[in-house]
């Protein structure tokens, strides 16, 4: 049952009211129970303490620590990276995903491809980022229903060449399977429906440093192929941060995609020039 965690009150009062990442520790100091982030660490942790749904976490927490960051981007990237590295018991989001899948539309064919076989940061014509094959198929089925697409033409169902599919008989397919619609028209509707889910290419030839400022403070977040390499206090230190990005990081992609494509790029520094 929930009881207000009085044993944590003093620790919470000493937390800063700044951006950063916070940690709930149990008896095992080696691995935190929970990792979170906020633009105001103290206020966010206080909200945990008042939440009856987190009774078990609060009862087993013995210590709360934090790492301050210059801004929100740094907090988001650091939280995502640390959760993947340490796999806290109570973090259900941001866990390391060993394999993603996506839809690839190429040469009038639609197929499901996987991140352990292709570099998603460089591969063209990818749509959607899914944890499971079934999720990718469900997404494609929803689009097929909306756009009257043919499941036979999409290689989801088997059919006989030149013969109308079952969905066409129900009025749910425009008839590319039996010549009533051209493959080009079918493809145009498919691409139009998928456009909002297109996976963006990494738009730089190498690593970049995203400069974040808070008053007089600065931080440089180093990114390569949608993979967070770390944060440095200066561009000189940033140039030294380098290790191979071993997989496409969906969370880093989501954190940064809007900022790189839709916001001002004046704070983006290209480290590797070719």
Short mmCIF file of the C-alpha atoms (twelve columns), coordinates in Angstrom:
data_MODEL
# 
_entry.id   MODEL 
# 
loop_
_atom_site.group_PDB 
_atom_site.id 
_atom_site.type_symbol 
_atom_site.label_atom_id 
_atom_site.label_alt_id 
_atom_site.label_comp_id 
_atom_site.label_asym_id 
_atom_site.label_seq_id 
_atom_site.Cartn_x 
_atom_site.Cartn_y 
_atom_site.Cartn_z 
_atom_site.pdbx_PDB_model_num 
ATOM 1   C CA . UNK A 1   0.000   0.000   0.000   1 
ATOM 2   C CA . UNK A 2   1.069   3.564   -0.686  1 
ATOM 3   C CA . UNK A 3   2.649   5.538   2.127   1 
ATOM 4   C CA . UNK A 4   4.296   8.887   1.604   1 
ATOM 5   C CA . UNK A 5   8.085   8.176   1.569   1 
ATOM 6   C CA . UNK A 6   9.180   10.376  4.469   1 
ATOM 7   C CA . UNK A 7   12.656  8.814   4.321   1 
ATOM 8   C CA . UNK A 8   13.250  10.587  0.993   1 
ATOM 9   C CA . UNK A 9   11.963  14.061  1.913   1 
ATOM 10  C CA . UNK A 10  15.296  15.580  2.882   1 
ATOM 11  C CA . UNK A 11  17.064  14.206  -0.194  1 
ATOM 12  C CA . UNK A 12  14.396  15.626  -2.491  1 
ATOM 13  C CA . UNK A 13  14.631  19.048  -0.839  1 
ATOM 14  C CA . UNK A 14  18.332  19.137  -1.746  1 
ATOM 15  C CA . UNK A 15  17.793  18.384  -5.437  1 
ATOM 16  C CA . UNK A 16  18.371  21.256  -7.898  1 
ATOM 17  C CA . UNK A 17  15.577  22.966  -9.800  1 
ATOM 18  C CA . UNK A 18  17.403  22.635  -13.100 1 
ATOM 19  C CA . UNK A 19  17.437  20.418  -16.211 1 
ATOM 20  C CA . UNK A 20  18.947  17.009  -15.852 1 
ATOM 21  C CA . UNK A 21  18.644  13.302  -15.217 1 
ATOM 22  C CA . UNK A 22  17.746  11.792  -11.838 1 
ATOM 23  C CA . UNK A 23  18.232  8.308   -10.379 1 
ATOM 24  C CA . UNK A 24  16.283  6.293   -7.822  1 
ATOM 25  C CA . UNK A 25  18.665  3.852   -6.086  1 
ATOM 26  C CA . UNK A 26  17.779  0.816   -3.997  1 
ATOM 27  C CA . UNK A 27  19.977  -1.357  -1.804  1 
ATOM 28  C CA . UNK A 28  22.082  -2.316  -4.822  1 
ATOM 29  C CA . UNK A 29  24.054  0.833   -5.605  1 
ATOM 30  C CA . UNK A 30  25.510  -0.601  -8.806  1 
ATOM 31  C CA . UNK A 31  22.258  -0.353  -10.777 1 
ATOM 32  C CA . UNK A 32  19.534  2.277   -10.292 1 
ATOM 33  C CA . UNK A 33  15.904  1.262   -9.945  1 
ATOM 34  C CA . UNK A 34  14.688  4.074   -12.173 1 
ATOM 35  C CA . UNK A 35  16.153  6.812   -14.380 1 
ATOM 36  C CA . UNK A 36  14.161  9.884   -15.392 1 
ATOM 37  C CA . UNK A 37  14.681  13.345  -16.824 1 
ATOM 38  C CA . UNK A 38  13.133  16.768  -16.346 1 
ATOM 39  C CA . UNK A 39  13.599  20.478  -16.940 1 
ATOM 40  C CA . UNK A 40  13.115  20.842  -13.156 1 
ATOM 41  C CA . UNK A 41  14.566  17.849  -11.332 1 
ATOM 42  C CA . UNK A 42  13.246  18.632  -7.850  1 
ATOM 43  C CA . UNK A 43  9.681   19.312  -8.989  1 
ATOM 44  C CA . UNK A 44  9.594   16.151  -11.125 1 
ATOM 45  C CA . UNK A 45  10.900  13.936  -8.319  1 
ATOM 46  C CA . UNK A 46  8.357   15.450  -5.912  1 
ATOM 47  C CA . UNK A 47  5.610   14.350  -8.308  1 
ATOM 48  C CA . UNK A 48  6.906   10.763  -8.048  1 
ATOM 49  C CA . UNK A 49  6.638   10.905  -4.263  1 
ATOM 50  C CA . UNK A 50  2.956   11.856  -4.445  1 
ATOM 51  C CA . UNK A 51  2.023   9.104   -6.918  1 
ATOM 52  C CA . UNK A 52  0.360   6.045   -5.301  1 
ATOM 53  C CA . UNK A 53  0.928   4.036   -8.499  1 
ATOM 54  C CA . UNK A 54  4.657   4.164   -7.783  1 
ATOM 55  C CA . UNK A 55  4.356   2.793   -4.242  1 
ATOM 56  C CA . UNK A 56  6.646   -0.179  -4.874  1 
ATOM 57  C CA . UNK A 57  9.396   1.964   -6.417  1 
ATOM 58  C CA . UNK A 58  9.204   4.499   -3.573  1 
ATOM 59  C CA . UNK A 59  9.244   1.820   -0.864  1 
ATOM 60  C CA . UNK A 60  12.443  0.254   -2.243  1 
ATOM 61  C CA . UNK A 61  14.244  3.548   -2.978  1 
ATOM 62  C CA . UNK A 62  16.990  4.424   -0.520  1 
ATOM 63  C CA . UNK A 63  18.796  7.236   -2.294  1 
ATOM 64  C CA . UNK A 64  18.112  9.791   -5.045  1 
ATOM 65  C CA . UNK A 65  20.906  11.366  -7.098  1 
ATOM 66  C CA . UNK A 66  21.042  13.449  -10.253 1 
ATOM 67  C CA . UNK A 67  23.219  14.752  -13.083 1 
ATOM 68  C CA . UNK A 68  22.508  18.325  -14.156 1 
ATOM 69  C CA . UNK A 69  22.530  19.207  -17.857 1 
ATOM 70  C CA . UNK A 70  22.753  22.521  -19.672 1 
ATOM 71  C CA . UNK A 71  19.325  22.073  -21.286 1 
ATOM 72  C CA . UNK A 72  16.452  19.799  -22.201 1 
ATOM 73  C CA . UNK A 73  18.121  18.211  -25.244 1 
ATOM 74  C CA . UNK A 74  21.040  17.088  -23.111 1 
ATOM 75  C CA . UNK A 75  18.660  15.624  -20.517 1 
ATOM 76  C CA . UNK A 76  16.680  13.717  -23.153 1 
ATOM 77  C CA . UNK A 77  19.792  12.278  -24.806 1 
ATOM 78  C CA . UNK A 78  21.492  11.367  -21.520 1 
ATOM 79  C CA . UNK A 79  18.388  9.669   -20.120 1 
ATOM 80  C CA . UNK A 80  17.953  7.609   -23.293 1 
ATOM 81  C CA . UNK A 81  21.613  6.582   -23.311 1 
ATOM 82  C CA . UNK A 82  21.771  5.655   -19.607 1 
ATOM 83  C CA . UNK A 83  18.563  3.614   -19.661 1 
ATOM 84  C CA . UNK A 84  19.962  1.540   -22.528 1 
ATOM 85  C CA . UNK A 85  23.279  1.056   -20.724 1 
ATOM 86  C CA . UNK A 86  21.908  0.213   -17.267 1 
ATOM 87  C CA . UNK A 87  18.414  -1.259  -17.924 1 
ATOM 88  C CA . UNK A 88  16.771  -0.048  -14.672 1 
ATOM 89  C CA . UNK A 89  14.043  -2.310  -13.311 1 
ATOM 90  C CA . UNK A 90  11.276  0.313   -13.430 1 
ATOM 91  C CA . UNK A 91  12.039  1.864   -16.821 1 
ATOM 92  C CA . UNK A 92  9.709   0.380   -19.412 1 
ATOM 93  C CA . UNK A 93  10.538  2.889   -22.141 1 
ATOM 94  C CA . UNK A 94  13.875  3.597   -23.816 1 
ATOM 95  C CA . UNK A 95  15.222  0.055   -23.333 1 
ATOM 96  C CA . UNK A 96  17.828  -1.048  -25.836 1 
ATOM 97  C CA . UNK A 97  16.210  -2.473  -28.968 1 
ATOM 98  C CA . UNK A 98  18.413  -4.983  -30.715 1 
ATOM 99  C CA . UNK A 99  16.466  -5.055  -33.972 1 
ATOM 100 C CA . UNK A 100 13.984  -2.686  -35.593 1 
ATOM 101 C CA . UNK A 101 12.060  -3.242  -38.768 1 
ATOM 102 C CA . UNK A 102 10.704  -0.862  -41.403 1 
ATOM 103 C CA . UNK A 103 8.835   -0.921  -44.692 1 
ATOM 104 C CA . UNK A 104 10.985  -0.424  -47.776 1 
ATOM 105 C CA . UNK A 105 9.308   0.549   -51.048 1 
ATOM 106 C CA . UNK A 106 11.617  0.028   -53.997 1 
ATOM 107 C CA . UNK A 107 11.143  -0.976  -57.658 1 
ATOM 108 C CA . UNK A 108 7.360   -1.256  -57.176 1 
ATOM 109 C CA . UNK A 109 7.882   -3.748  -54.362 1 
ATOM 110 C CA . UNK A 110 7.108   -3.358  -50.661 1 
ATOM 111 C CA . UNK A 111 9.044   -5.467  -48.193 1 
ATOM 112 C CA . UNK A 112 9.929   -5.539  -44.511 1 
ATOM 113 C CA . UNK A 113 13.615  -4.927  -43.768 1 
ATOM 114 C CA . UNK A 114 15.597  -5.098  -40.532 1 
ATOM 115 C CA . UNK A 115 18.122  -2.808  -38.854 1 
ATOM 116 C CA . UNK A 116 20.616  -5.607  -38.219 1 
ATOM 117 C CA . UNK A 117 20.889  -6.150  -41.972 1 
ATOM 118 C CA . UNK A 118 20.682  -2.558  -43.244 1 
ATOM 119 C CA . UNK A 119 21.955  0.799   -42.005 1 
ATOM 120 C CA . UNK A 120 18.656  2.586   -41.434 1 
ATOM 121 C CA . UNK A 121 20.419  5.964   -41.248 1 
ATOM 122 C CA . UNK A 122 21.545  5.633   -44.899 1 
ATOM 123 C CA . UNK A 123 19.076  3.246   -46.580 1 
ATOM 124 C CA . UNK A 124 16.608  5.007   -48.922 1 
ATOM 125 C CA . UNK A 125 12.827  4.605   -49.150 1 
ATOM 126 C CA . UNK A 126 12.203  3.426   -45.586 1 
ATOM 127 C CA . UNK A 127 8.903   4.042   -43.814 1 
ATOM 128 C CA . UNK A 128 7.950   3.508   -40.203 1 
ATOM 129 C CA . UNK A 129 10.055  2.151   -37.343 1 
ATOM 130 C CA . UNK A 130 8.567   -0.943  -35.750 1 
ATOM 131 C CA . UNK A 131 9.586   -3.257  -32.924 1 
ATOM 132 C CA . UNK A 132 7.985   -6.309  -34.526 1 
ATOM 133 C CA . UNK A 133 7.125   -7.583  -37.986 1 
ATOM 134 C CA . UNK A 134 3.468   -7.904  -36.991 1 
ATOM 135 C CA . UNK A 135 3.340   -4.171  -36.178 1 
ATOM 136 C CA . UNK A 136 4.690   -3.329  -39.636 1 
ATOM 137 C CA . UNK A 137 2.093   -5.571  -41.296 1 
ATOM 138 C CA . UNK A 138 -0.741  -4.075  -39.197 1 
ATOM 139 C CA . UNK A 139 0.391   -0.582  -40.212 1 
ATOM 140 C CA . UNK A 140 0.375   -1.587  -43.886 1 
ATOM 141 C CA . UNK A 141 -3.065  -3.210  -43.524 1 
ATOM 142 C CA . UNK A 142 -4.493  0.014   -42.101 1 
ATOM 143 C CA . UNK A 143 -3.130  1.960   -45.074 1 
ATOM 144 C CA . UNK A 144 -4.501  -0.648  -47.484 1 
ATOM 145 C CA . UNK A 145 -7.966  -0.216  -45.980 1 
ATOM 146 C CA . UNK A 146 -7.793  3.576   -46.202 1 
ATOM 147 C CA . UNK A 147 -6.443  3.689   -49.768 1 
ATOM 148 C CA . UNK A 148 -8.130  0.593   -51.295 1 
ATOM 149 C CA . UNK A 149 -4.778  -1.056  -51.922 1 
ATOM 150 C CA . UNK A 150 -4.288  -4.642  -53.025 1 
ATOM 151 C CA . UNK A 151 -2.812  -7.056  -50.493 1 
ATOM 152 C CA . UNK A 152 -1.753  -9.386  -53.278 1 
ATOM 153 C CA . UNK A 153 0.208   -6.597  -54.959 1 
ATOM 154 C CA . UNK A 154 1.740   -5.752  -51.569 1 
ATOM 155 C CA . UNK A 155 2.821   -9.400  -51.116 1 
ATOM 156 C CA . UNK A 156 0.805   -9.744  -47.925 1 
ATOM 157 C CA . UNK A 157 -1.581  -12.306 -49.443 1 
ATOM 158 C CA . UNK A 158 -1.235  -14.873 -52.200 1 
ATOM 159 C CA . UNK A 159 -3.209  -14.501 -55.414 1 
ATOM 160 C CA . UNK A 160 -3.377  -15.686 -59.005 1 
ATOM 161 C CA . UNK A 161 -1.896  -13.335 -61.659 1 
ATOM 162 C CA . UNK A 162 -4.571  -11.376 -63.508 1 
ATOM 163 C CA . UNK A 163 -7.354  -12.554 -61.205 1 
ATOM 164 C CA . UNK A 164 -9.246  -10.216 -58.831 1 
ATOM 165 C CA . UNK A 165 -8.303  -10.658 -55.206 1 
ATOM 166 C CA . UNK A 166 -10.864 -11.282 -52.483 1 
ATOM 167 C CA . UNK A 167 -10.705 -7.658  -51.285 1 
ATOM 168 C CA . UNK A 168 -11.550 -6.442  -54.803 1 
ATOM 169 C CA . UNK A 169 -14.718 -8.519  -54.720 1 
ATOM 170 C CA . UNK A 170 -15.604 -6.745  -51.459 1 
ATOM 171 C CA . UNK A 171 -14.888 -3.314  -52.949 1 
ATOM 172 C CA . UNK A 172 -11.790 -2.818  -50.747 1 
ATOM 173 C CA . UNK A 173 -9.229  -3.025  -53.580 1 
ATOM 174 C CA . UNK A 174 -9.194  -0.673  -56.580 1 
ATOM 175 C CA . UNK A 175 -8.250  -3.551  -58.898 1 
ATOM 176 C CA . UNK A 176 -4.535  -3.441  -59.641 1 
ATOM 177 C CA . UNK A 177 -4.621  -7.226  -59.311 1 
ATOM 178 C CA . UNK A 178 -6.934  -7.604  -62.302 1 
ATOM 179 C CA . UNK A 179 -5.908  -4.680  -64.492 1 
ATOM 180 C CA . UNK A 180 -8.567  -2.169  -63.417 1 
ATOM 181 C CA . UNK A 181 -5.884  0.090   -61.975 1 
ATOM 182 C CA . UNK A 182 -2.315  0.677   -63.136 1 
ATOM 183 C CA . UNK A 183 0.576   -0.323  -60.863 1 
ATOM 184 C CA . UNK A 184 1.754   3.307   -61.073 1 
ATOM 185 C CA . UNK A 185 -1.532  4.626   -59.661 1 
ATOM 186 C CA . UNK A 186 -1.463  1.993   -56.906 1 
ATOM 187 C CA . UNK A 187 2.135   2.939   -56.057 1 
ATOM 188 C CA . UNK A 188 1.337   6.652   -55.994 1 
ATOM 189 C CA . UNK A 189 -1.426  6.165   -53.409 1 
ATOM 190 C CA . UNK A 190 0.814   3.904   -51.323 1 
ATOM 191 C CA . UNK A 191 3.709   6.389   -51.242 1 
ATOM 192 C CA . UNK A 192 1.334   9.270   -50.484 1 
ATOM 193 C CA . UNK A 193 -0.076  7.413   -47.476 1 
ATOM 194 C CA . UNK A 194 3.398   6.420   -46.235 1 
ATOM 195 C CA . UNK A 195 4.943   9.884   -46.620 1 
ATOM 196 C CA . UNK A 196 4.322   11.002  -43.035 1 
ATOM 197 C CA . UNK A 197 6.111   7.898   -41.738 1 
ATOM 198 C CA . UNK A 198 9.242   8.240   -43.898 1 
ATOM 199 C CA . UNK A 199 12.511  7.569   -42.097 1 
ATOM 200 C CA . UNK A 200 14.855  10.496  -42.620 1 
ATOM 201 C CA . UNK A 201 18.411  9.987   -43.835 1 
ATOM 202 C CA . UNK A 202 21.234  11.180  -41.642 1 
ATOM 203 C CA . UNK A 203 21.750  14.569  -43.359 1 
ATOM 204 C CA . UNK A 204 25.459  15.059  -42.638 1 
ATOM 205 C CA . UNK A 205 28.666  13.444  -43.955 1 
ATOM 206 C CA . UNK A 206 29.885  12.612  -40.455 1 
ATOM 207 C CA . UNK A 207 29.591  13.595  -36.803 1 
ATOM 208 C CA . UNK A 208 27.948  16.826  -35.692 1 
ATOM 209 C CA . UNK A 209 27.929  18.770  -32.437 1 
ATOM 210 C CA . UNK A 210 24.619  20.315  -31.359 1 
ATOM 211 C CA . UNK A 211 25.325  23.355  -29.222 1 
ATOM 212 C CA . UNK A 212 22.945  23.925  -26.327 1 
ATOM 213 C CA . UNK A 213 23.003  27.056  -24.174 1 
ATOM 214 C CA . UNK A 214 21.570  28.051  -20.808 1 
ATOM 215 C CA . UNK A 215 22.672  31.489  -19.721 1 
ATOM 216 C CA . UNK A 216 26.461  31.487  -19.773 1 
ATOM 217 C CA . UNK A 217 26.661  27.699  -19.904 1 
ATOM 218 C CA . UNK A 218 27.265  25.705  -23.097 1 
ATOM 219 C CA . UNK A 219 27.259  22.033  -23.983 1 
ATOM 220 C CA . UNK A 220 27.988  20.224  -27.246 1 
ATOM 221 C CA . UNK A 221 26.098  16.989  -27.912 1 
ATOM 222 C CA . UNK A 222 27.889  14.732  -30.388 1 
ATOM 223 C CA . UNK A 223 25.728  12.730  -32.803 1 
ATOM 224 C CA . UNK A 224 26.669  10.324  -35.580 1 
ATOM 225 C CA . UNK A 225 24.096  8.550   -37.774 1 
ATOM 226 C CA . UNK A 226 21.327  9.263   -35.224 1 
ATOM 227 C CA . UNK A 227 23.497  7.798   -32.450 1 
ATOM 228 C CA . UNK A 228 24.403  9.827   -29.345 1 
ATOM 229 C CA . UNK A 229 28.141  9.651   -28.664 1 
ATOM 230 C CA . UNK A 230 28.264  11.911  -25.611 1 
ATOM 231 C CA . UNK A 231 28.429  15.534  -24.485 1 
ATOM 232 C CA . UNK A 232 31.460  17.813  -24.287 1 
ATOM 233 C CA . UNK A 233 32.083  21.256  -22.796 1 
ATOM 234 C CA . UNK A 234 33.766  22.615  -25.937 1 
ATOM 235 C CA . UNK A 235 34.106  21.886  -29.639 1 
ATOM 236 C CA . UNK A 236 37.741  20.942  -29.091 1 
ATOM 237 C CA . UNK A 237 36.704  18.255  -26.603 1 
ATOM 238 C CA . UNK A 238 33.817  17.249  -28.864 1 
ATOM 239 C CA . UNK A 239 36.202  16.318  -31.666 1 
ATOM 240 C CA . UNK A 240 37.769  13.680  -29.392 1 
ATOM 241 C CA . UNK A 241 34.459  11.891  -28.765 1 
ATOM 242 C CA . UNK A 242 34.163  9.006   -31.167 1 
ATOM 243 C CA . UNK A 243 33.157  5.367   -31.087 1 
ATOM 244 C CA . UNK A 244 31.233  3.278   -33.592 1 
ATOM 245 C CA . UNK A 245 27.465  3.621   -33.623 1 
ATOM 246 C CA . UNK A 246 26.535  -0.054  -33.458 1 
ATOM 247 C CA . UNK A 247 22.861  0.282   -34.355 1 
ATOM 248 C CA . UNK A 248 20.178  2.725   -35.426 1 
ATOM 249 C CA . UNK A 249 18.882  4.391   -32.250 1 
ATOM 250 C CA . UNK A 250 15.149  4.973   -32.616 1 
ATOM 251 C CA . UNK A 251 14.901  7.141   -29.493 1 
ATOM 252 C CA . UNK A 252 17.785  9.398   -30.487 1 
ATOM 253 C CA . UNK A 253 16.233  9.684   -33.944 1 
ATOM 254 C CA . UNK A 254 12.927  10.811  -32.469 1 
ATOM 255 C CA . UNK A 255 14.553  13.281  -30.078 1 
ATOM 256 C CA . UNK A 256 16.629  14.959  -32.783 1 
ATOM 257 C CA . UNK A 257 14.703  14.594  -36.049 1 
ATOM 258 C CA . UNK A 258 12.440  17.603  -35.541 1 
ATOM 259 C CA . UNK A 259 15.307  19.730  -34.292 1 
ATOM 260 C CA . UNK A 260 17.572  18.948  -37.243 1 
ATOM 261 C CA . UNK A 261 14.987  19.339  -39.981 1 
ATOM 262 C CA . UNK A 262 12.495  21.884  -38.701 1 
ATOM 263 C CA . UNK A 263 14.379  24.195  -36.357 1 
ATOM 264 C CA . UNK A 264 17.243  26.652  -36.814 1 
ATOM 265 C CA . UNK A 265 20.573  25.007  -37.626 1 
ATOM 266 C CA . UNK A 266 22.725  27.851  -36.353 1 
ATOM 267 C CA . UNK A 267 23.774  25.789  -33.333 1 
ATOM 268 C CA . UNK A 268 24.819  22.722  -35.350 1 
ATOM 269 C CA . UNK A 269 28.557  22.289  -35.942 1 
ATOM 270 C CA . UNK A 270 29.951  19.831  -38.463 1 
ATOM 271 C CA . UNK A 271 32.937  18.028  -36.944 1 
ATOM 272 C CA . UNK A 272 33.960  15.734  -39.799 1 
ATOM 273 C CA . UNK A 273 34.497  17.506  -43.109 1 
ATOM 274 C CA . UNK A 274 34.943  15.524  -46.332 1 
# 
